[in-house]
Amino acid sequence: MSDNRLLIAKGASEQYLLPPMANRHGLITGATGTGKTVTLQVIAESFSSIGVPVFLSDIKGDLSGLCEAGEDKPKMQERIQKLGLENFSFQGYPVQFWDVFGEQGLPVRTTISEMGPLLLSRLLNLNEVQSGVLNLVFRIADDMGLLLLDIKDLKSMLAYVAENAQEYTVEYGTVSKQSIGAIQRSLLVIEEQGGDIFFGEPAMDIRDLIQTDAHGLGTINILASDKLFLAPALYSTFLLWLLSELFEELPEVGDLEKPKMAFFFDEAHLLFDDAPKILLDKIEQVVRLIRSKGVGVYFITQNPIDIPDSILGQLGNRVQHALRGYTPKDQKAIRAAAETFRQNPDFSVEQVITELGVGEALVSFLDEKGRPSVVEKAIILPPHSLIGPVSQQKREKEYAKSPLRDKYEEAVDRDSAYEHLHKRAEQEAKLAKELEQDEEEARQEAKKARSTSSRTNSRRRTTSGRRPASMIEKMAKSAADTLGRQVGRELVRGILGSILRGGK
């Protein structure tokens, strides 16, 4: 390495990655087993050696070896001698392990609010209508001054909005209870995948990723992703959130002599699979503008066509490992990959891509003026650190000495939307119970008053009239009435008889 240039590969000529051009982003592609991981390891070491911190995801566990010196094996010596590398030495690099699940490194957390409705909609695989409702829920939470920190906060807010949907329809628009139900079901899936651990506090501070050690080496932040990768949506959304946080939090710095940080996005195709246009536009914006924040983004995937053209055109530093053309679709992909390079008149790029051996690659880095160099066939340098995973004991030792353990190890659950809405529900239930008791007391008082009034009226009727008749008096009255009616009938008949007879 000379003039601070980063030697990455050697072929007919030496292939240097220039630090002032490293924030113009990059791409590492190739079929499985062709050497992409070692290339990533070599570039990460090179950045660290000039004091540039690195963030990368470790899907297979192989990259943990960056913290330990490499082994002097015959194949390594063969590669060193073949490339004519003088004074080559093995060494480890400063590493900080992270893990969303907190099992193989420092816990990585963020809050629901920091993730935001756009990325959360993508994570939950919501349709346009459901995304609109989620945006509405975020807006209501903001207007109420409620913090959405973890999943239980969002679930509580969704339930509250559903219960009060009519109240918010006029001001915010229609609130579909069916959409809220769909969001709640998606949240259950994310919880099962570990989202209940990922969402919370203390949230990751981006500045903790941009560190150097006492010797001036950039810290290599390794995200353990073997388990996280089993939930592709959570994996890709987390990395996109982290990239967005770097973009939003870091200040503008313009062109620097070297990047402030290098960010490697492995299995990058997951970021773009089934992504809605609004999200693709967001990614394109971040990639285009984050270079002015001093961050270089490097995508790792199998084929360049996995990356949308609008983003692919911004990736200036490229390493292409072998591709296999077994099917017409594969052959078409190879032609497309070959066309992305500045052609070399000495060979057919399309043909060479299929002939590359393990550790060989087609390399094209940006020159001093930011122009892509003519593509060259080259051999990637061997890494100085260990190829493959370190032992569990070594990983635990690295984790134990981390100065960030006290900051991130224990989760914090402060008052937020869940606690506020829970207290509010308790107060409303208590008030409702008190009102019910008051109404019951009022009913009892009214009933008692009616009973008292009825007894008073009864007494009044008894004292103002005659006393109640006895049984003998009732019988006598009945007999007199009967006798009176009988005498009356006989008297009438007698009178009528006299009249009729007189008439005759």
Coordinates of C-alpha atoms in Angstrom, one line a residue:
M1 CA 0.0 0.0 0.0
S2 CA 1.4 3.4 -1.0
D3 CA 0.1 6.9 -0.8
N4 CA -2.7 5.7 1.4
R5 CA -4.1 3.8 -1.6
L6 CA -5.8 0.5 -0.7
L7 CA -4.4 -2.5 -2.7
I8 CA -7.2 -4.9 -3.2
A9 CA -6.1 -7.2 -6.1
K10 CA -3.3 -7.8 -8.5
G11 CA -3.4 -8.9 -12.1
A12 CA -1.6 -7.4 -15.1
S13 CA -1.6 -4.3 -12.9
E14 CA -2.3 -3.5 -9.3
Q15 CA -5.9 -2.6 -8.4
Y16 CA -6.2 0.2 -5.8
L17 CA -9.3 1.5 -4.2
L18 CA -8.7 5.2 -3.7
P19 CA -9.9 6.5 -0.3
P20 CA -11.1 9.9 -1.7
M21 CA -13.3 7.9 -4.1
A22 CA -14.4 5.2 -1.6
N23 CA -17.6 7.2 -0.7
R24 CA -18.8 6.8 -4.3
H25 CA -20.1 3.4 -3.3
G26 CA -19.4 0.0 -4.6
L27 CA -20.6 -3.5 -5.7
I28 CA -19.3 -7.0 -5.0
T29 CA -21.0 -9.7 -7.1
G30 CA -20.6 -13.3 -8.0
A31 CA -22.1 -16.8 -7.7
T32 CA -22.1 -18.7 -4.4
G33 CA -18.6 -20.0 -3.5
T34 CA -16.6 -17.7 -5.8
G35 CA -15.0 -15.6 -3.1
K36 CA -17.3 -12.7 -2.4
T37 CA -16.9 -13.0 1.4
V38 CA -13.1 -12.9 1.3
T39 CA -13.2 -9.9 -1.0
L40 CA -15.5 -8.2 1.5
Q41 CA -13.1 -9.1 4.3
V42 CA -10.1 -7.7 2.4
I43 CA -11.8 -4.4 1.7
A44 CA -13.0 -4.1 5.3
E45 CA -9.5 -4.7 6.6
S46 CA -8.2 -2.1 4.2
F47 CA -10.6 0.5 5.4
S48 CA -9.9 -0.3 9.1
S49 CA -6.1 0.0 8.4
I50 CA -6.6 3.7 7.4
G51 CA -8.9 4.5 10.4
V52 CA -12.2 4.1 8.6
P53 CA -14.9 2.4 10.7
V54 CA -16.9 -0.4 9.0
F55 CA -20.3 -1.9 9.4
L56 CA -21.1 -5.3 7.9
S57 CA -23.6 -8.1 8.3
D58 CA -22.3 -11.6 8.9
I59 CA -24.9 -14.0 7.5
K60 CA -22.8 -17.2 7.6
G61 CA -20.7 -16.4 10.7
D62 CA -17.5 -16.4 8.6
L63 CA -16.6 -12.7 9.2
S64 CA -16.1 -13.0 12.9
G65 CA -12.5 -14.1 12.0
L66 CA -11.7 -10.4 11.4
C67 CA -10.9 -10.1 15.1
E68 CA -8.2 -12.7 15.1
A69 CA -4.9 -13.0 13.2
G70 CA -4.9 -15.3 10.1
E71 CA -3.1 -18.7 10.0
D72 CA 0.0 -19.2 8.0
K73 CA -1.2 -22.2 5.9
P74 CA 0.3 -23.6 2.7
K75 CA -2.5 -22.2 0.5
M76 CA -2.0 -18.7 2.1
Q77 CA 1.7 -18.8 1.4
E78 CA 1.1 -19.9 -2.1
R79 CA -1.2 -16.9 -2.7
I80 CA 1.2 -14.5 -1.0
Q81 CA 4.2 -15.7 -3.1
K82 CA 2.1 -15.7 -6.4
L83 CA 1.1 -12.1 -5.8
G84 CA 4.6 -11.1 -4.7
L85 CA 3.5 -9.6 -1.5
E86 CA 6.5 -8.5 0.6
N87 CA 6.4 -8.1 4.4
F88 CA 3.0 -9.6 4.5
S89 CA 1.9 -10.2 8.2
F90 CA -1.2 -11.7 9.9
Q91 CA -3.2 -9.6 12.3
G92 CA -6.6 -9.1 13.9
Y93 CA -8.6 -5.9 13.8
P94 CA -10.7 -4.1 16.4
V95 CA -14.2 -5.6 16.2
Q96 CA -17.5 -4.8 17.9
F97 CA -20.1 -7.6 17.7
W98 CA -23.8 -6.7 17.5
D99 CA -26.9 -8.9 17.5
V100 CA -30.6 -8.0 17.2
F101 CA -31.4 -10.9 19.5
G102 CA -28.6 -10.0 22.0
E103 CA -27.2 -13.5 21.9
Q104 CA -23.9 -13.1 20.0
G105 CA -23.2 -9.4 20.6
L106 CA -24.5 -6.1 21.9
P107 CA -28.3 -5.9 21.6
V108 CA -29.4 -3.7 18.6
R109 CA -32.6 -1.8 19.3
T110 CA -34.6 1.0 17.7
T111 CA -37.9 2.5 18.5
I112 CA -41.1 2.3 16.5
S113 CA -41.0 6.1 16.0
E114 CA -37.5 6.0 14.7
M115 CA -38.3 3.2 12.3
G116 CA -41.2 5.3 11.0
P117 CA -44.4 4.3 9.1
L118 CA -42.7 3.9 5.7
L119 CA -40.2 1.3 6.7
L120 CA -42.6 -0.3 9.2
S121 CA -45.2 -0.7 6.4
R122 CA -42.5 -2.5 4.4
L123 CA -41.6 -4.7 7.3
L124 CA -45.2 -5.6 8.0
N125 CA -45.9 -6.1 4.3
L126 CA -48.9 -3.8 4.3
N127 CA -50.8 -2.7 1.2
E128 CA -51.5 0.9 0.3
V129 CA -54.7 1.2 2.3
Q130 CA -53.2 -0.4 5.4
S131 CA -50.1 1.8 5.1
G132 CA -52.3 4.9 5.0
V133 CA -54.0 3.8 8.2
L134 CA -50.6 3.2 9.9
N135 CA -49.6 6.7 8.9
L136 CA -52.8 8.0 10.4
V137 CA -52.1 6.2 13.7
F138 CA -48.6 7.7 13.9
R139 CA -50.1 11.2 13.2
I140 CA -52.7 10.7 16.0
A141 CA -49.9 9.6 18.4
D142 CA -47.9 12.6 17.6
D143 CA -50.8 14.9 18.1
M144 CA -51.5 13.3 21.5
G145 CA -47.9 13.6 22.5
L146 CA -47.5 9.8 22.9
L147 CA -44.2 8.0 22.4
L148 CA -44.2 4.9 20.2
L149 CA -41.2 3.0 21.5
D150 CA -41.9 -0.7 21.3
I151 CA -44.5 -3.1 19.8
K152 CA -46.9 -2.9 22.8
D153 CA -47.0 0.9 22.3
L154 CA -48.1 0.5 18.7
K155 CA -50.6 -2.3 19.6
S156 CA -52.1 -0.1 22.3
M157 CA -52.3 2.8 19.9
L158 CA -54.0 0.7 17.2
A159 CA -56.6 -0.6 19.7
Y160 CA -57.3 3.0 20.9
V161 CA -57.8 4.3 17.4
A162 CA -60.0 1.4 16.5
E163 CA -62.2 2.0 19.5
N164 CA -62.5 5.8 18.8
A165 CA -62.6 5.5 15.0
Q166 CA -65.7 7.7 14.6
E167 CA -64.1 10.5 16.6
Y168 CA -61.1 10.7 14.3
T169 CA -62.8 10.2 10.9
V170 CA -63.8 13.8 10.4
E171 CA -60.3 15.2 11.2
Y172 CA -58.0 12.5 9.9
G173 CA -60.1 10.6 7.4
T174 CA -61.7 7.1 7.4
V175 CA -60.2 4.7 9.9
S176 CA -60.8 1.2 8.7
K177 CA -61.1 -1.3 11.5
Q178 CA -60.3 -4.1 9.0
S179 CA -57.0 -2.5 8.2
I180 CA -56.2 -2.0 11.8
G181 CA -56.9 -5.7 12.3
A182 CA -54.6 -6.6 9.5
I183 CA -51.8 -4.5 11.0
Q184 CA -52.2 -6.1 14.3
R185 CA -52.0 -9.6 12.8
S186 CA -48.8 -8.6 11.0
L187 CA -47.4 -7.3 14.2
L188 CA -47.9 -10.7 15.8
V189 CA -45.8 -12.3 13.0
I190 CA -43.0 -9.7 13.6
E191 CA -43.1 -10.4 17.4
E192 CA -42.6 -14.1 16.7
Q193 CA -39.6 -13.3 14.6
G194 CA -38.0 -11.3 17.4
G195 CA -39.4 -7.8 16.8
D196 CA -40.4 -7.5 20.4
I197 CA -36.7 -7.6 21.2
F198 CA -35.6 -5.4 18.4
F199 CA -38.1 -2.5 19.1
G200 CA -37.3 -0.8 22.4
E201 CA -34.7 1.2 24.2
P202 CA -31.9 2.1 24.5
A203 CA -31.9 2.6 20.8
M204 CA -28.6 2.3 18.9
D205 CA -26.6 5.5 18.7
I206 CA -25.1 5.8 15.3
R207 CA -22.1 7.6 16.7
D208 CA -21.1 4.3 18.5
L209 CA -20.5 2.8 15.1
I210 CA -18.0 5.4 14.1
Q211 CA -15.1 4.6 16.4
T212 CA -11.3 3.9 16.2
D213 CA -9.1 2.1 18.6
A214 CA -6.0 3.3 20.5
H215 CA -3.8 2.5 17.4
G216 CA -6.0 4.5 15.0
L217 CA -7.6 1.4 13.4
G218 CA -11.2 1.8 12.4
T219 CA -13.6 -0.4 14.4
I220 CA -15.3 -3.2 12.3
N221 CA -18.9 -3.5 13.5
I222 CA -20.1 -7.0 12.8
L223 CA -23.9 -7.7 12.9
A224 CA -24.5 -11.4 13.7
S225 CA -27.1 -12.2 11.0
D226 CA -27.3 -16.0 10.8
K227 CA -30.6 -16.0 12.8
L228 CA -31.8 -12.6 11.6
F229 CA -31.5 -13.7 8.0
L230 CA -34.2 -16.3 8.6
A231 CA -36.6 -13.3 8.7
P232 CA -35.6 -11.6 5.4
A233 CA -38.0 -8.7 5.8
L234 CA -36.7 -7.9 9.3
Y235 CA -33.1 -8.2 8.1
S236 CA -33.4 -6.0 5.0
T237 CA -35.6 -3.4 6.8
F238 CA -33.2 -3.2 9.7
L239 CA -30.2 -2.5 7.5
L240 CA -32.2 0.1 5.5
W241 CA -33.2 1.8 8.7
L242 CA -29.6 1.9 9.8
L243 CA -28.5 3.4 6.5
S244 CA -31.3 6.0 6.8
E245 CA -30.2 6.9 10.3
L246 CA -26.7 7.5 9.1
F247 CA -28.1 9.7 6.3
E248 CA -30.3 11.7 8.7
E249 CA -27.9 12.0 11.7
L250 CA -24.5 12.7 10.1
P251 CA -23.7 16.2 9.0
E252 CA -22.8 17.3 5.5
V253 CA -19.0 17.0 5.0
G254 CA -18.5 17.1 1.2
D255 CA -15.6 15.3 -0.3
L256 CA -13.1 13.9 2.2
E257 CA -9.6 12.4 1.9
K258 CA -11.2 9.2 3.2
P259 CA -14.8 8.1 4.2
K260 CA -16.1 8.6 7.7
M261 CA -17.5 5.1 7.4
A262 CA -18.0 2.2 5.0
F263 CA -21.3 0.3 5.1
F264 CA -21.6 -3.2 3.5
F265 CA -25.0 -4.5 2.7
D266 CA -24.8 -8.3 2.1
E267 CA -27.6 -10.2 0.2
A268 CA -28.7 -6.8 -1.2
H269 CA -31.3 -8.2 -3.5
L270 CA -33.5 -8.6 -0.4
L271 CA -33.7 -4.9 -0.1
F272 CA -35.3 -4.5 -3.5
D273 CA -37.5 -7.6 -3.7
D274 CA -41.1 -6.6 -3.9
A275 CA -40.3 -3.1 -2.6
P276 CA -42.9 -0.5 -3.5
K277 CA -41.9 2.5 -5.6
I278 CA -42.1 4.9 -2.7
L279 CA -39.5 2.8 -0.9
L280 CA -37.3 2.4 -3.9
D281 CA -37.3 6.2 -4.3
K282 CA -36.3 6.5 -0.7
I283 CA -33.3 4.1 -1.1
E284 CA -32.2 5.9 -4.3
Q285 CA -32.3 9.2 -2.5
V286 CA -30.3 7.9 0.4
V287 CA -27.6 6.2 -1.8
R288 CA -27.3 9.4 -3.9
L289 CA -27.0 11.8 -1.0
I290 CA -25.2 9.9 1.7
R291 CA -21.9 10.2 -0.1
S292 CA -21.9 13.9 1.0
K293 CA -22.1 12.6 4.6
G294 CA -18.8 10.8 4.0
V295 CA -20.4 7.3 4.0
G296 CA -19.5 4.7 1.3
V297 CA -22.2 2.0 0.7
Y298 CA -21.1 -1.4 -0.7
F299 CA -23.8 -3.8 -1.9
I300 CA -23.0 -7.6 -2.1
T301 CA -25.2 -9.8 -4.2
Q302 CA -24.9 -12.5 -6.9
N303 CA -25.6 -10.5 -10.0
P304 CA -25.6 -6.7 -10.8
I305 CA -29.1 -7.1 -12.2
D306 CA -30.3 -7.6 -8.6
I307 CA -29.8 -3.9 -8.2
P308 CA -32.2 -1.4 -9.8
D309 CA -30.6 0.6 -12.6
S310 CA -31.1 3.9 -10.8
I311 CA -29.0 2.7 -7.9
L312 CA -26.6 0.6 -9.9
G313 CA -25.4 3.6 -11.8
Q314 CA -24.2 5.2 -8.6
L315 CA -21.9 2.3 -7.6
G316 CA -18.5 3.2 -9.0
N317 CA -16.1 0.7 -7.4
R318 CA -16.9 -2.9 -8.6
V319 CA -15.6 -6.4 -8.1
Q320 CA -17.2 -9.1 -10.2
H321 CA -16.5 -12.7 -9.3
A322 CA -17.5 -15.7 -11.5
L323 CA -21.0 -16.3 -12.8
R324 CA -22.3 -19.5 -14.2
G325 CA -24.4 -19.6 -17.4
Y326 CA -26.4 -22.8 -17.1
T327 CA -29.7 -21.5 -18.5
P328 CA -30.7 -18.8 -21.0
K329 CA -31.7 -16.6 -18.1
D330 CA -28.2 -17.0 -16.5
Q331 CA -26.6 -16.2 -19.9
K332 CA -28.7 -13.1 -20.2
A333 CA -27.6 -12.1 -16.7
I334 CA -23.9 -12.6 -17.6
R335 CA -24.3 -10.3 -20.7
A336 CA -26.0 -7.7 -18.5
A337 CA -23.2 -7.9 -15.9
A338 CA -20.5 -7.6 -18.6
E339 CA -22.1 -4.4 -20.0
T340 CA -21.8 -2.6 -16.7
F341 CA -18.0 -2.5 -17.0
R342 CA -15.7 -0.2 -19.0
Q343 CA -14.6 -2.7 -21.6
N344 CA -11.0 -4.0 -21.9
P345 CA -9.9 -4.5 -25.5
D346 CA -7.6 -7.4 -24.5
F347 CA -10.4 -9.8 -23.6
S348 CA -14.1 -10.5 -23.8
V349 CA -15.6 -9.6 -20.4
E350 CA -18.6 -11.7 -21.0
Q351 CA -16.5 -14.8 -21.6
V352 CA -14.0 -14.2 -18.8
I353 CA -16.9 -13.9 -16.2
T354 CA -17.7 -17.5 -16.7
E355 CA -14.0 -18.6 -16.6
L356 CA -12.9 -17.0 -13.3
G357 CA -11.6 -19.3 -10.6
V358 CA -12.2 -18.9 -6.9
G359 CA -10.6 -15.7 -5.6
E360 CA -10.3 -14.3 -9.1
A361 CA -12.4 -11.3 -10.2
L362 CA -12.9 -8.6 -12.7
V363 CA -12.1 -5.3 -11.0
S364 CA -12.9 -1.7 -11.9
F365 CA -12.3 1.1 -9.4
L366 CA -12.7 4.8 -9.8
D367 CA -9.6 6.8 -10.7
E368 CA -8.5 10.1 -9.3
K369 CA -11.1 12.0 -11.4
G370 CA -14.0 9.7 -10.5
R371 CA -14.0 7.8 -13.8
P372 CA -14.4 4.0 -13.9
S373 CA -11.1 2.4 -14.8
V374 CA -10.8 -0.2 -17.6
V375 CA -11.9 -3.5 -16.2
E376 CA -9.0 -5.9 -15.3
K377 CA -8.8 -9.6 -14.5
A378 CA -7.1 -9.9 -11.1
I379 CA -6.6 -12.1 -8.0
I380 CA -7.9 -10.8 -4.7
L381 CA -5.3 -10.4 -2.0
P382 CA -5.4 -12.8 1.0
P383 CA -6.8 -11.3 4.2
H384 CA -4.5 -10.6 7.1
S385 CA -7.2 -11.8 9.6
L386 CA -8.6 -15.3 10.0
I387 CA -10.7 -16.8 7.2
G388 CA -13.7 -18.3 8.8
P389 CA -15.4 -18.0 12.2
V390 CA -13.6 -17.6 15.5
S391 CA -14.2 -19.8 18.5
Q392 CA -17.1 -19.0 20.9
Q393 CA -14.6 -18.3 23.6
K394 CA -12.9 -15.7 21.5
R395 CA -16.2 -14.1 20.6
E396 CA -17.2 -13.9 24.2
K397 CA -13.9 -12.4 25.2
E398 CA -14.3 -9.7 22.6
Y399 CA -17.8 -9.0 23.8
A400 CA -16.8 -8.9 27.4
K401 CA -14.2 -6.2 26.9
S402 CA -16.6 -3.9 24.9
P403 CA -16.9 -0.4 26.5
L404 CA -20.5 -0.3 25.3
R405 CA -21.9 -3.1 27.4
D406 CA -23.1 -0.9 30.2
K407 CA -24.9 1.3 27.7
Y408 CA -26.8 -1.4 25.7
E409 CA -26.9 -4.6 27.6
E410 CA -30.0 -3.9 29.8
A411 CA -33.3 -2.9 28.1
V412 CA -35.2 0.2 29.4
D413 CA -39.0 0.4 29.4
R414 CA -40.0 4.0 30.1
D415 CA -43.5 5.5 30.1
S416 CA -44.8 5.7 26.6
A417 CA -48.1 5.2 24.7
Y418 CA -48.8 1.8 26.3
E419 CA -48.5 3.1 29.8
H420 CA -50.4 6.3 29.1
L421 CA -53.3 4.6 27.4
H422 CA -53.4 1.9 30.1
K423 CA -53.6 4.6 32.8
R424 CA -56.2 6.4 30.8
A425 CA -58.3 3.2 30.4
E426 CA -58.0 2.6 34.2
Q427 CA -59.2 6.1 35.0
E428 CA -62.1 5.9 32.6
A429 CA -63.1 2.5 34.0
K430 CA -62.9 3.9 37.6
L431 CA -65.0 6.9 36.5
A432 CA -67.5 4.7 34.8
K433 CA -67.8 2.6 38.0
E434 CA -68.3 5.6 40.1
L435 CA -71.0 6.9 37.8
E436 CA -72.7 3.5 37.9
Q437 CA -72.6 3.5 41.7
D438 CA -74.0 7.1 41.7
E439 CA -76.8 6.0 39.4
E440 CA -77.5 3.0 41.5
E441 CA -77.7 5.1 44.7
A442 CA -80.0 7.5 42.9
R443 CA -82.3 4.7 41.8
Q444 CA -82.4 3.3 45.4
E445 CA -83.2 6.8 46.8
A446 CA -86.0 7.2 44.2
K447 CA -87.4 3.8 45.0
K448 CA -87.3 4.6 48.7
A449 CA -89.0 7.9 48.1
R450 CA -91.8 6.3 46.0
S451 CA -92.3 3.7 48.7
T452 CA -92.6 6.3 51.5
S453 CA -95.0 8.4 49.3
S454 CA -97.2 5.3 48.7
R455 CA -97.5 4.5 52.4
T456 CA -98.4 8.1 53.2
N457 CA -101.2 8.3 50.6
S458 CA -102.6 5.0 52.0
R459 CA -102.7 6.4 55.5
R460 CA -104.4 9.5 54.2
R461 CA -107.2 7.5 52.5
T462 CA -107.8 5.4 55.6
T463 CA -108.1 8.3 58.1
S464 CA -110.3 10.6 55.9
G465 CA -113.0 7.9 55.1
R466 CA -114.9 5.4 57.2
R467 CA -113.2 2.6 59.0
P468 CA -113.1 -0.7 57.0
A469 CA -116.3 -2.7 57.3
S470 CA -116.3 -5.9 59.4
M471 CA -117.2 -9.3 57.9
I472 CA -120.7 -9.2 59.6
E473 CA -121.3 -5.7 58.3
K474 CA -120.3 -6.8 54.8
M475 CA -122.7 -9.8 55.0
A476 CA -125.6 -7.6 56.3
K477 CA -125.0 -5.0 53.6
S478 CA -125.0 -7.7 51.0
A479 CA -128.3 -9.2 52.3
A480 CA -129.9 -5.8 52.5
D481 CA -128.8 -5.1 48.9
T482 CA -130.3 -8.3 47.7
L483 CA -133.6 -7.7 49.6
G484 CA -133.8 -4.2 48.2
R485 CA -133.3 -5.4 44.7
Q486 CA -136.0 -8.1 45.1
V487 CA -138.5 -5.7 46.6
G488 CA -137.8 -3.2 43.8
R489 CA -138.4 -5.8 41.1
E490 CA -141.7 -6.9 42.6
L491 CA -142.8 -3.2 42.9
V492 CA -142.0 -2.6 39.3
R493 CA -143.9 -5.6 38.1
G494 CA -146.9 -4.6 40.2
I495 CA -147.0 -1.1 38.8
L496 CA -146.6 -2.4 35.2
G497 CA -149.3 -5.0 35.7
S498 CA -151.8 -2.3 36.8
I499 CA -151.0 -0.1 33.9
L500 CA -151.4 -2.9 31.4
R501 CA -154.6 -4.2 32.9
G502 CA -156.0 -0.7 33.0
G503 CA -155.2 -0.3 29.4
K504 CA -157.1 -3.4 28.5

